[in-house]
Short mmCIF file of C-alpha atoms in Angstrom, two decimals:
data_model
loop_
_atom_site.label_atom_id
_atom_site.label_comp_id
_atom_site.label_asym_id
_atom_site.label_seq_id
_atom_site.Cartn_x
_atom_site.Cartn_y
_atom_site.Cartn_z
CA UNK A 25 6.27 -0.07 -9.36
CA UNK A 26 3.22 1.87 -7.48
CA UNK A 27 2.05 5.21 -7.98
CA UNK A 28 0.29 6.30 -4.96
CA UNK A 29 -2.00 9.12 -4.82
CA UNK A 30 -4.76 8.72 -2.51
CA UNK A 31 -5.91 11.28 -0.64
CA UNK A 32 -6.42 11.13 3.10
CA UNK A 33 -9.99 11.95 2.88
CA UNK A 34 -10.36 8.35 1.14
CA UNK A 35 -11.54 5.31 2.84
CA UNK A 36 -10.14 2.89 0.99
CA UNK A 37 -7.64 2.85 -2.24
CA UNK A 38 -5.97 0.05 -4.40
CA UNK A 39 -2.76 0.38 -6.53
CA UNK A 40 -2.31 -2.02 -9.30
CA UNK A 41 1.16 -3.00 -11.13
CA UNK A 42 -0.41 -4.24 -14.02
CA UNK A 43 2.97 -5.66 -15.29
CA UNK A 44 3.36 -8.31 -12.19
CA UNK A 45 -0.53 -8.39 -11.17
CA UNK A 46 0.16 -7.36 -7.50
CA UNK A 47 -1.33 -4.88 -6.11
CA UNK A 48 -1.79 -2.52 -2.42
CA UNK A 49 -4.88 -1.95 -0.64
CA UNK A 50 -5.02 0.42 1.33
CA UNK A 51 -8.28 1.25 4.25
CA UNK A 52 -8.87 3.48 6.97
CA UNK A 53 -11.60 4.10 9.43
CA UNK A 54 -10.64 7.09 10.67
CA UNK A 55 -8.49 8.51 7.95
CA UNK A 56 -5.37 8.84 10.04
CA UNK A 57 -4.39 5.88 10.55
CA UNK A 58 -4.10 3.43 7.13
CA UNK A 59 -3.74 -0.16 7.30
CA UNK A 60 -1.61 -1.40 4.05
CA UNK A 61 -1.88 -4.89 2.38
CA UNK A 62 0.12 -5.97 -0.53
CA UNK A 63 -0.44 -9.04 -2.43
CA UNK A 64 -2.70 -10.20 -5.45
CA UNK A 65 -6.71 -9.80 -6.45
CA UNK A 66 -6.81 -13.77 -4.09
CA UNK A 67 -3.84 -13.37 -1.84
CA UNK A 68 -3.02 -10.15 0.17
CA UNK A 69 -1.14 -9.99 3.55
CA UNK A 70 -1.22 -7.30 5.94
CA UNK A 71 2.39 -5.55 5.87
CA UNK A 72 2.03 -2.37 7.88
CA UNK A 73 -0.69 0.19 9.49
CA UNK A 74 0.37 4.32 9.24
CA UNK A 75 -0.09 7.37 10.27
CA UNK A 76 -0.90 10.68 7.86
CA UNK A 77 -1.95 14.00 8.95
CA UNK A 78 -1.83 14.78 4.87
CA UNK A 79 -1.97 13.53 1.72
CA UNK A 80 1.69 14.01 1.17
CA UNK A 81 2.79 11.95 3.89
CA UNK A 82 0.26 9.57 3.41
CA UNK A 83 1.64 9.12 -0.35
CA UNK A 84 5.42 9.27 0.67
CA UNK A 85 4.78 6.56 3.56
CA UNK A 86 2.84 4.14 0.90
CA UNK A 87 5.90 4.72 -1.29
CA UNK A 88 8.32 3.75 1.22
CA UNK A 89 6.43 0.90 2.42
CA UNK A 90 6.03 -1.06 -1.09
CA UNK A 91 9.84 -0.22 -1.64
CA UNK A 92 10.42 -2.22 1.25
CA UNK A 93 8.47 -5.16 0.36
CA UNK A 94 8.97 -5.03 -3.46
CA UNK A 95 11.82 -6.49 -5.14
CA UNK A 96 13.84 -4.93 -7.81
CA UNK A 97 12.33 -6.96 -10.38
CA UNK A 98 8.78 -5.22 -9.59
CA UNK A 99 7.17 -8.32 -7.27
CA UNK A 100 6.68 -8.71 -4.07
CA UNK A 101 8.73 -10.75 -1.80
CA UNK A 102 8.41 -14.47 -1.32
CA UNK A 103 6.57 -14.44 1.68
CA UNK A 104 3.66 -12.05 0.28
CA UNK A 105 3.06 -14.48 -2.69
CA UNK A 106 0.59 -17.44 -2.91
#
């Protein structure tokens, strides 16, 4: 699983599960609002865009997110694969 500590200052992060080789990328332009990707190094797909004021609820909000689209066995759902 993902440990997610970016900061909201940030412009762009990227969490790696080294175990499964998927990873979330994570960019903003405005630091506010964070577009998320999850996928591989070739193959990512956007899976949601959120909203921080904070680098708490920035990091709780990632968290939530890859739960979602992460299987108990630590990869991503079939339709994020390649």
């Amino acid at each position: 699983m993902f440990k997610f500590d970016m900061q909201i200052e940030q412009n762009y992060a990227s969490f790696f599960d080294a175990e499964s080789g998927n990873a979330v990328f994570v960019d903003s332009f405005d630091n506010e609002e964070f577009d998320v990707r999850m996928g591989t190094l070739s193959f990512s797909t956007h899976i949601a865009t959120v909203h921080a004021l904070s680098n708490e609820e920035l990091n709780r909000k990632l968290s939530e997110i890859a739960a979602q689209h992460y299987d108990h066995h630590g990869t991503t759902t079939s339709r994020f694969t390649s």
